[in-house]
Amino acid sequence: LRANGINDERVLNAIRTVPRLLFIHEVLAPRAYEDTALPIGQGQTISQPWVVARMTEALMESEPRKVLEVGTGSGYQAAVLAALGLEVHTVERIGELLRVARKRFRTLGLTVRSKHDDGRAGWPENGPFDAILVTAAAPALVDELKAQLVPGGVLIAPVGPANSQSLVRIRQRADGGFDEEVLAPVVFVPLLSGTVD
Ligand code: SAH
């Protein structure tokens, strides 16, 4: 990760601390530390480590304390955020994935607040958040999520169609508008609506 431009020592340490092996099925164990996305069932994937590192680094630049993740999946990204000492809230639409992710948080002794819901609505009761990370791609940034940022807060999300997504970071300005930067080309599974068991 360092050779590929990740240089926030806090992020590198957190990634070193959280065993990715525990977030995948045992048949994939030999590939746990490859820098690739891997299937986690239900048609979903655990993100590529470089993408997790880059998103986390982009989020840490604003020194957040309280963060929301949309798309818990395996729980790996949330665990990395918790290992950084952040107050982590995460929402997942597939109940079965969330049940397994919660077991992993318990096994690792990490405190992560989670709920089974459509994360496009955010988590208004627990907001506002210093930073919001979306780990599934949508055609555009979701307004409900922007509305749950503190002033100066950042939202990091993959935006665009399946074959050409960009990782985008927006920051709320004092006048209420948003500054937007494109961080990297990425590939994420789609942000879908509703929930499934
Ligand atoms: N952050 C995850 C990556 C999981 S892939 C990890 O570290 O493993 C993206 C996840 O987003 C999938 O689990 C998918 O079910 C979930 N997802 C897609 N649309 C969603 C929505 N509207 N609300 C919540 N989760 C969603």
mmCIF file of C-alpha atoms and ligand atoms in Angstrom:
data_model
loop_
_atom_site.group_PDB
_atom_site.id
_atom_site.type_symbol
_atom_site.label_atom_id
_atom_site.label_comp_id
_atom_site.label_asym_id
_atom_site.label_seq_id
_atom_site.Cartn_x
_atom_site.Cartn_y
_atom_site.Cartn_z
ATOM 1 C CA LEU A 1 0.000 0.000 0.000
ATOM 2 C CA ARG A 2 2.873 2.339 0.821
ATOM 3 C CA ALA A 3 4.441 1.654 -2.608
ATOM 4 C CA ASN A 4 1.088 2.562 -4.115
ATOM 5 C CA GLY A 5 0.925 5.981 -2.516
ATOM 6 C CA ILE A 6 -0.731 5.404 0.857
ATOM 7 C CA ASN A 7 1.338 7.362 3.386
ATOM 8 C CA ASP A 8 -0.862 8.120 6.410
ATOM 9 C CA GLU A 9 0.844 6.032 9.105
ATOM 10 C CA ARG A 10 -2.376 5.844 11.138
ATOM 11 C CA VAL A 11 -4.146 4.227 8.197
ATOM 12 C CA LEU A 12 -1.279 1.834 7.462
ATOM 13 C CA ASN A 13 -1.242 0.832 11.151
ATOM 14 C CA ALA A 14 -4.981 0.227 11.254
ATOM 15 C CA ILE A 15 -4.748 -1.963 8.150
ATOM 16 C CA ARG A 16 -1.863 -3.839 9.734
ATOM 17 C CA THR A 17 -3.946 -4.373 12.894
ATOM 18 C CA VAL A 18 -7.196 -5.679 11.393
ATOM 19 C CA PRO A 19 -6.834 -9.259 10.067
ATOM 20 C CA ARG A 20 -8.568 -9.242 6.646
ATOM 21 C CA LEU A 21 -8.484 -13.047 6.849
ATOM 22 C CA LEU A 22 -11.338 -12.908 9.385
ATOM 23 C CA PHE A 23 -13.590 -11.003 6.944
ATOM 24 C CA ILE A 24 -13.671 -13.593 4.146
ATOM 25 C CA HIS A 25 -14.780 -17.208 3.749
ATOM 26 C CA GLU A 26 -12.117 -19.735 4.720
ATOM 27 C CA VAL A 27 -11.862 -21.163 1.186
ATOM 28 C CA LEU A 28 -10.479 -17.769 0.108
ATOM 29 C CA ALA A 29 -7.946 -17.658 2.966
ATOM 30 C CA PRO A 30 -4.892 -18.018 0.685
ATOM 31 C CA ARG A 31 -5.973 -14.807 -1.056
ATOM 32 C CA ALA A 32 -6.770 -12.797 2.099
ATOM 33 C CA TYR A 33 -3.841 -10.401 1.668
ATOM 34 C CA GLU A 34 -3.944 -9.997 -2.113
ATOM 35 C CA ASP A 35 -4.673 -6.447 -3.190
ATOM 36 C CA THR A 36 -7.948 -7.420 -4.849
ATOM 37 C CA ALA A 37 -11.652 -7.347 -4.060
ATOM 38 C CA LEU A 38 -13.009 -10.799 -3.085
ATOM 39 C CA PRO A 39 -16.542 -12.258 -3.076
ATOM 40 C CA ILE A 40 -18.339 -12.323 0.318
ATOM 41 C CA GLY A 41 -21.581 -13.979 -0.844
ATOM 42 C CA GLN A 42 -24.966 -12.472 -1.802
ATOM 43 C CA GLY A 43 -23.294 -11.112 -4.968
ATOM 44 C CA GLN A 44 -21.253 -8.647 -2.869
ATOM 45 C CA THR A 45 -17.521 -8.076 -2.402
ATOM 46 C CA ILE A 46 -15.023 -7.008 0.242
ATOM 47 C CA SER A 47 -13.219 -4.017 -1.280
ATOM 48 C CA GLN A 48 -9.656 -4.090 -2.536
ATOM 49 C CA PRO A 49 -7.287 -3.142 0.352
ATOM 50 C CA TRP A 50 -5.866 -0.200 -1.618
ATOM 51 C CA VAL A 51 -9.379 1.216 -2.045
ATOM 52 C CA VAL A 52 -10.117 0.787 1.679
ATOM 53 C CA ALA A 53 -6.808 2.511 2.479
ATOM 54 C CA ARG A 54 -7.389 5.368 0.019
ATOM 55 C CA MET A 55 -10.939 6.022 1.239
ATOM 56 C CA THR A 56 -9.801 5.894 4.852
ATOM 57 C CA GLU A 57 -6.887 8.237 4.160
ATOM 58 C CA ALA A 58 -9.191 10.666 2.337
ATOM 59 C CA LEU A 59 -11.516 10.604 5.331
ATOM 60 C CA MET A 60 -8.785 10.995 7.976
ATOM 61 C CA GLU A 61 -7.504 14.215 6.349
ATOM 62 C CA SER A 62 -10.436 16.028 7.936
ATOM 63 C CA GLU A 63 -9.710 14.535 11.413
ATOM 64 C CA PRO A 64 -13.234 13.150 11.953
ATOM 65 C CA ARG A 65 -14.473 11.731 15.255
ATOM 66 C CA LYS A 66 -17.884 10.330 14.299
ATOM 67 C CA VAL A 67 -18.367 8.574 10.971
ATOM 68 C CA LEU A 68 -21.112 6.789 9.032
ATOM 69 C CA GLU A 69 -20.453 3.998 6.560
ATOM 70 C CA VAL A 70 -23.136 2.957 4.067
ATOM 71 C CA GLY A 71 -22.619 -0.681 2.966
ATOM 72 C CA THR A 72 -21.177 -2.716 5.865
ATOM 73 C CA GLY A 73 -20.637 -5.806 3.683
ATOM 74 C CA SER A 74 -18.024 -7.984 5.387
ATOM 75 C CA GLY A 75 -17.460 -5.328 8.064
ATOM 76 C CA TYR A 76 -13.806 -4.861 7.087
ATOM 77 C CA GLN A 77 -13.925 -1.142 6.273
ATOM 78 C CA ALA A 78 -15.916 -0.450 9.458
ATOM 79 C CA ALA A 79 -13.375 -2.450 11.491
ATOM 80 C CA VAL A 80 -10.493 -0.409 10.023
ATOM 81 C CA LEU A 81 -12.316 2.806 10.980
ATOM 82 C CA ALA A 82 -12.980 1.484 14.493
ATOM 83 C CA ALA A 83 -9.305 0.479 14.832
ATOM 84 C CA LEU A 84 -8.478 4.137 14.138
ATOM 85 C CA GLY A 85 -10.433 5.042 17.260
ATOM 86 C CA LEU A 86 -13.362 6.599 15.410
ATOM 87 C CA GLU A 87 -16.985 6.332 16.538
ATOM 88 C CA VAL A 88 -18.326 4.146 13.725
ATOM 89 C CA HIS A 89 -21.933 3.832 12.577
ATOM 90 C CA THR A 90 -22.633 1.500 9.650
ATOM 91 C CA VAL A 91 -25.753 0.496 7.705
ATOM 92 C CA GLU A 92 -26.209 -2.633 5.545
ATOM 93 C CA ARG A 93 -29.273 -3.615 3.471
ATOM 94 C CA ILE A 94 -28.572 -7.406 3.439
ATOM 95 C CA GLY A 95 -29.420 -8.870 6.854
ATOM 96 C CA GLU A 96 -27.346 -12.027 6.448
ATOM 97 C CA LEU A 97 -24.160 -10.056 5.708
ATOM 98 C CA LEU A 98 -24.772 -7.791 8.687
ATOM 99 C CA ARG A 99 -25.247 -10.738 11.073
ATOM 100 C CA VAL A 100 -21.855 -12.137 10.086
ATOM 101 C CA ALA A 101 -20.155 -8.714 10.220
ATOM 102 C CA ARG A 102 -21.486 -8.148 13.763
ATOM 103 C CA LYS A 103 -19.958 -11.458 14.902
ATOM 104 C CA ARG A 104 -16.615 -10.307 13.518
ATOM 105 C CA PHE A 105 -16.803 -6.989 15.405
ATOM 106 C CA ARG A 106 -17.510 -8.931 18.617
ATOM 107 C CA THR A 107 -14.651 -11.393 17.984
ATOM 108 C CA LEU A 108 -12.219 -8.499 17.496
ATOM 109 C CA GLY A 109 -13.605 -6.541 20.461
ATOM 110 C CA LEU A 110 -14.424 -3.559 18.234
ATOM 111 C CA THR A 111 -17.291 -1.196 19.004
ATOM 112 C CA VAL A 112 -19.289 -0.543 15.826
ATOM 113 C CA ARG A 113 -22.895 0.663 15.865
ATOM 114 C CA SER A 114 -24.790 -1.006 13.036
ATOM 115 C CA LYS A 115 -28.278 -1.317 11.622
ATOM 116 C CA HIS A 116 -30.087 -3.328 8.974
ATOM 117 C CA ASP A 117 -31.671 -0.742 6.687
ATOM 118 C CA ASP A 118 -31.480 1.018 3.346
ATOM 119 C CA GLY A 119 -28.460 3.207 3.955
ATOM 120 C CA ARG A 120 -29.424 5.737 1.296
ATOM 121 C CA ALA A 121 -31.488 7.302 4.085
ATOM 122 C CA GLY A 122 -28.351 7.544 6.247
ATOM 123 C CA TRP A 123 -28.897 7.297 10.002
ATOM 124 C CA PRO A 124 -30.503 10.626 10.949
ATOM 125 C CA GLU A 125 -31.121 9.680 14.613
ATOM 126 C CA ASN A 126 -27.371 9.164 15.114
ATOM 127 C CA GLY A 127 -26.173 12.073 12.946
ATOM 128 C CA PRO A 128 -24.861 14.511 12.068
ATOM 129 C CA PHE A 129 -21.537 12.914 11.098
ATOM 130 C CA ASP A 130 -18.079 14.414 10.614
ATOM 131 C CA ALA A 131 -17.601 12.096 7.647
ATOM 132 C CA ILE A 132 -19.694 9.668 5.603
ATOM 133 C CA LEU A 133 -18.220 6.851 3.527
ATOM 134 C CA VAL A 134 -20.377 5.123 0.924
ATOM 135 C CA THR A 135 -19.010 1.747 -0.213
ATOM 136 C CA ALA A 136 -21.458 1.056 -3.063
ATOM 137 C CA ALA A 137 -21.810 3.077 -6.247
ATOM 138 C CA ALA A 138 -24.724 5.312 -7.252
ATOM 139 C CA PRO A 139 -25.282 7.442 -10.367
ATOM 140 C CA ALA A 140 -25.130 10.570 -8.177
ATOM 141 C CA LEU A 141 -24.410 11.629 -4.608
ATOM 142 C CA VAL A 142 -27.367 11.055 -2.308
ATOM 143 C CA ASP A 143 -28.889 14.291 -0.918
ATOM 144 C CA GLU A 144 -30.144 12.637 2.303
ATOM 145 C CA LEU A 145 -26.549 11.740 3.124
ATOM 146 C CA LYS A 146 -25.206 15.237 2.389
ATOM 147 C CA ALA A 147 -27.837 16.569 4.781
ATOM 148 C CA GLN A 148 -26.392 14.440 7.633
ATOM 149 C CA LEU A 149 -22.928 16.045 7.510
ATOM 150 C CA VAL A 150 -21.743 18.556 10.113
ATOM 151 C CA PRO A 151 -20.679 21.921 8.624
ATOM 152 C CA GLY A 152 -17.266 21.269 7.055
ATOM 153 C CA GLY A 153 -18.000 17.525 6.955
ATOM 154 C CA VAL A 154 -16.881 15.277 4.107
ATOM 155 C CA LEU A 155 -18.718 12.659 2.070
ATOM 156 C CA ILE A 156 -16.655 10.124 0.134
ATOM 157 C CA ALA A 157 -18.442 7.920 -2.380
ATOM 158 C CA PRO A 158 -18.038 6.071 -5.672
ATOM 159 C CA VAL A 159 -20.189 7.782 -8.302
ATOM 160 C CA GLY A 160 -21.060 6.689 -11.811
ATOM 161 C CA PRO A 161 -22.222 3.722 -13.919
ATOM 162 C CA ALA A 162 -20.879 0.147 -13.476
ATOM 163 C CA ASN A 163 -18.088 0.544 -16.039
ATOM 164 C CA SER A 164 -16.814 4.035 -15.160
ATOM 165 C CA GLN A 165 -16.977 5.053 -11.512
ATOM 166 C CA SER A 166 -14.968 7.739 -9.765
ATOM 167 C CA LEU A 167 -14.240 8.011 -6.072
ATOM 168 C CA VAL A 168 -15.490 11.488 -5.200
ATOM 169 C CA ARG A 169 -14.979 13.557 -2.053
ATOM 170 C CA ILE A 170 -17.214 16.508 -1.297
ATOM 171 C CA ARG A 171 -16.756 18.978 1.535
ATOM 172 C CA GLN A 172 -19.378 21.363 2.777
ATOM 173 C CA ARG A 173 -18.291 25.024 2.623
ATOM 174 C CA ALA A 174 -19.244 27.662 5.194
ATOM 175 C CA ASP A 175 -21.826 29.074 2.742
ATOM 176 C CA GLY A 176 -23.569 25.680 2.606
ATOM 177 C CA GLY A 177 -22.339 24.796 -0.900
ATOM 178 C CA PHE A 178 -20.048 21.846 -1.638
ATOM 179 C CA ASP A 179 -16.519 21.578 -3.060
ATOM 180 C CA GLU A 180 -15.996 18.371 -5.027
ATOM 181 C CA GLU A 181 -12.790 16.478 -5.902
ATOM 182 C CA VAL A 182 -12.268 13.274 -7.878
ATOM 183 C CA LEU A 183 -9.783 11.008 -6.038
ATOM 184 C CA ALA A 184 -9.448 7.871 -8.185
ATOM 185 C CA PRO A 185 -11.160 5.591 -10.702
ATOM 186 C CA VAL A 186 -12.804 2.695 -8.808
ATOM 187 C CA VAL A 187 -15.125 -0.303 -9.251
ATOM 188 C CA PHE A 188 -17.873 -0.898 -6.667
ATOM 189 C CA VAL A 189 -21.047 -2.977 -6.534
ATOM 190 C CA PRO A 190 -24.219 -0.870 -6.949
ATOM 191 C CA LEU A 191 -26.020 1.006 -4.190
ATOM 192 C CA LEU A 192 -29.484 -0.622 -4.219
ATOM 193 C CA SER A 193 -32.778 0.322 -2.624
ATOM 194 C CA GLY A 194 -34.768 -1.477 0.067
ATOM 195 C CA THR A 195 -33.618 -4.284 2.340
ATOM 196 C CA VAL A 196 -33.366 -8.077 2.130
ATOM 197 C CA ASP A 197 -33.117 -10.621 4.962
HETATM 198 N N1 SAH B 1 -17.506 -1.851 3.058
HETATM 199 C C1 SAH B 1 -17.671 -3.228 2.665
HETATM 200 C C2 SAH B 1 -17.831 -3.341 1.149
HETATM 201 C C3 SAH B 1 -19.050 -4.093 0.847
HETATM 202 S S1 SAH B 1 -19.640 -4.095 -0.813
HETATM 203 C C4 SAH B 1 -16.553 -4.114 3.188
HETATM 204 O O1 SAH B 1 -15.609 -3.570 3.794
HETATM 205 O O2 SAH B 1 -16.634 -5.333 3.068
HETATM 206 C C5 SAH B 1 -20.991 -2.951 -0.668
HETATM 207 C C6 SAH B 1 -22.072 -3.295 0.328
HETATM 208 O O3 SAH B 1 -23.050 -2.266 0.224
HETATM 209 C C7 SAH B 1 -22.798 -4.611 0.070
HETATM 210 O O4 SAH B 1 -22.757 -5.400 1.219
HETATM 211 C C8 SAH B 1 -24.220 -4.178 -0.262
HETATM 212 O O5 SAH B 1 -25.206 -5.069 0.212
HETATM 213 C C9 SAH B 1 -24.310 -2.845 0.468
HETATM 214 N N2 SAH B 1 -25.352 -1.944 -0.010
HETATM 215 C C10 SAH B 1 -25.750 -1.706 -1.292
HETATM 216 N N3 SAH B 1 -26.745 -0.802 -1.307
HETATM 217 C C11 SAH B 1 -26.992 -0.458 -0.001
HETATM 218 C C12 SAH B 1 -27.898 0.422 0.634
HETATM 219 N N4 SAH B 1 -28.797 1.145 -0.052
HETATM 220 N N5 SAH B 1 -27.860 0.514 1.992
HETATM 221 C C13 SAH B 1 -26.970 -0.209 2.711
HETATM 222 N N6 SAH B 1 -26.093 -1.055 2.173
HETATM 223 C C14 SAH B 1 -26.091 -1.187 0.820
#
